[in-house]
Short mmCIF file of C-alpha atoms in Angstrom, two decimals:
data_model
loop_
_atom_site.label_atom_id
_atom_site.label_comp_id
_atom_site.label_asym_id
_atom_site.label_seq_id
_atom_site.Cartn_x
_atom_site.Cartn_y
_atom_site.Cartn_z
CA MET A 22 0.00 0.00 0.00
CA SER A 23 1.19 3.50 -0.70
CA GLU A 24 1.72 6.07 2.03
CA GLU A 25 -1.29 8.03 0.84
CA THR A 26 -3.74 5.15 1.38
CA GLN A 27 -2.16 4.08 4.69
CA GLY A 28 -2.78 7.47 6.32
CA ARG A 29 -6.46 7.67 5.37
CA GLN A 30 -9.17 6.66 7.76
CA PRO A 31 -11.92 4.32 6.55
CA THR A 32 -15.08 5.97 5.28
CA VAL A 33 -17.44 3.44 6.84
CA THR A 34 -16.84 3.03 10.56
CA PRO A 35 -18.99 1.45 13.28
CA LEU A 36 -19.76 4.92 14.62
CA ARG A 37 -21.01 6.07 11.24
CA VAL A 38 -23.16 2.95 10.92
CA VAL A 39 -24.80 3.80 14.27
CA VAL A 40 -25.41 7.36 13.07
CA ALA A 41 -27.06 6.02 9.91
CA LEU A 42 -29.24 3.62 11.89
CA CYS A 43 -30.34 6.42 14.22
CA LEU A 44 -31.43 8.50 11.24
CA PHE A 45 -32.94 5.59 9.30
CA ALA A 46 -35.03 4.01 12.09
CA PRO A 47 -37.81 6.66 12.11
CA PHE A 48 -38.30 6.29 8.37
CA VAL A 49 -38.71 2.54 8.65
CA ALA A 50 -41.06 2.89 11.61
CA MET A 51 -43.31 5.37 9.82
CA LEU A 52 -43.26 3.73 6.39
CA TRP A 53 -44.21 0.32 7.78
CA VAL A 54 -47.85 1.36 8.21
CA SER A 55 -49.27 -2.13 8.68
CA SER A 56 -47.38 -2.39 11.97
CA TYR A 57 -49.38 0.44 13.56
CA ALA A 58 -52.61 0.61 11.52
CA LYS A 59 -54.88 -0.40 14.40
CA ILE A 60 -56.98 1.16 17.12
CA GLU A 61 -56.00 -0.91 20.15
CA PRO A 62 -54.25 -0.46 22.55
CA LYS A 63 -55.56 2.97 23.44
CA PHE A 64 -53.49 5.34 25.54
CA ILE A 65 -55.56 7.79 27.59
CA GLY A 66 -58.35 7.31 25.07
CA ILE A 67 -56.16 7.97 22.01
CA PRO A 68 -56.12 5.17 19.40
CA PHE A 69 -52.79 3.40 18.84
CA PHE A 70 -52.51 4.74 15.28
CA TYR A 71 -52.22 8.32 16.57
CA TRP A 72 -50.21 7.95 19.75
CA TYR A 73 -47.67 5.67 18.04
CA GLN A 74 -46.95 8.38 15.47
CA MET A 75 -46.72 11.06 18.14
CA ALA A 76 -44.34 8.87 20.15
CA TRP A 77 -42.10 8.66 17.10
CA VAL A 78 -41.88 12.45 16.98
CA VAL A 79 -40.19 12.35 20.39
CA ILE A 80 -38.15 9.24 19.57
CA SER A 81 -37.00 10.77 16.28
CA THR A 82 -35.88 13.91 18.06
CA ALA A 83 -33.85 11.88 20.55
CA LEU A 84 -32.31 9.72 17.82
CA THR A 85 -31.39 12.80 15.78
CA MET A 86 -29.71 14.35 18.82
CA VAL A 87 -27.75 11.15 19.42
CA ALA A 88 -26.75 10.97 15.75
CA TYR A 89 -25.58 14.60 15.82
CA GLN A 90 -23.46 14.05 18.94
CA LEU A 91 -21.90 10.91 17.47
CA TRP A 92 -21.22 12.71 14.20
CA GLN A 93 -19.49 15.55 16.05
CA ARG A 94 -17.36 13.01 17.95
CA ASP A 95 -16.44 11.33 14.67
CA GLN A 96 -15.47 14.61 13.05
CA ARG A 97 -13.30 15.62 16.03
CA ALA A 98 -11.57 12.23 15.93
CA ARG A 99 -10.93 12.56 12.20
CA LYS A 100 -9.45 16.06 12.63
CA ALA A 101 -7.23 14.81 15.43
CA GLY A 102 -6.16 11.84 13.31
CA ALA A 103 -5.45 14.02 10.28
CA SER A 104 -3.27 16.44 12.22
CA LYS A 105 -0.90 13.66 13.38
#
C-alpha cells in the first residue's frame, strides 16, 4: 500500500453505521404502516394509530440528537487523526 492510502481513515466506521441507523429508524417505523394501523391499545383514550406516530416524533428527536453528537465526535476524531 502507498503512504497516501495508509494514512487515510476508513469511510465506513462502526460509529457512522450507528449514526445512519439512528437516522434511518424513524423512516422505517413510519413507512411500515401495517405495523401500527390499528386502534387498540388505546393510551388515555387515544387510538394506537395516533399515539404511536406522536411517540415517534419524540423518539426521532432523541435519535437525531444522538446521531448529531456521534457525528461531532467522529469529526473531532478525524481532525485529530489528520493532524498527526
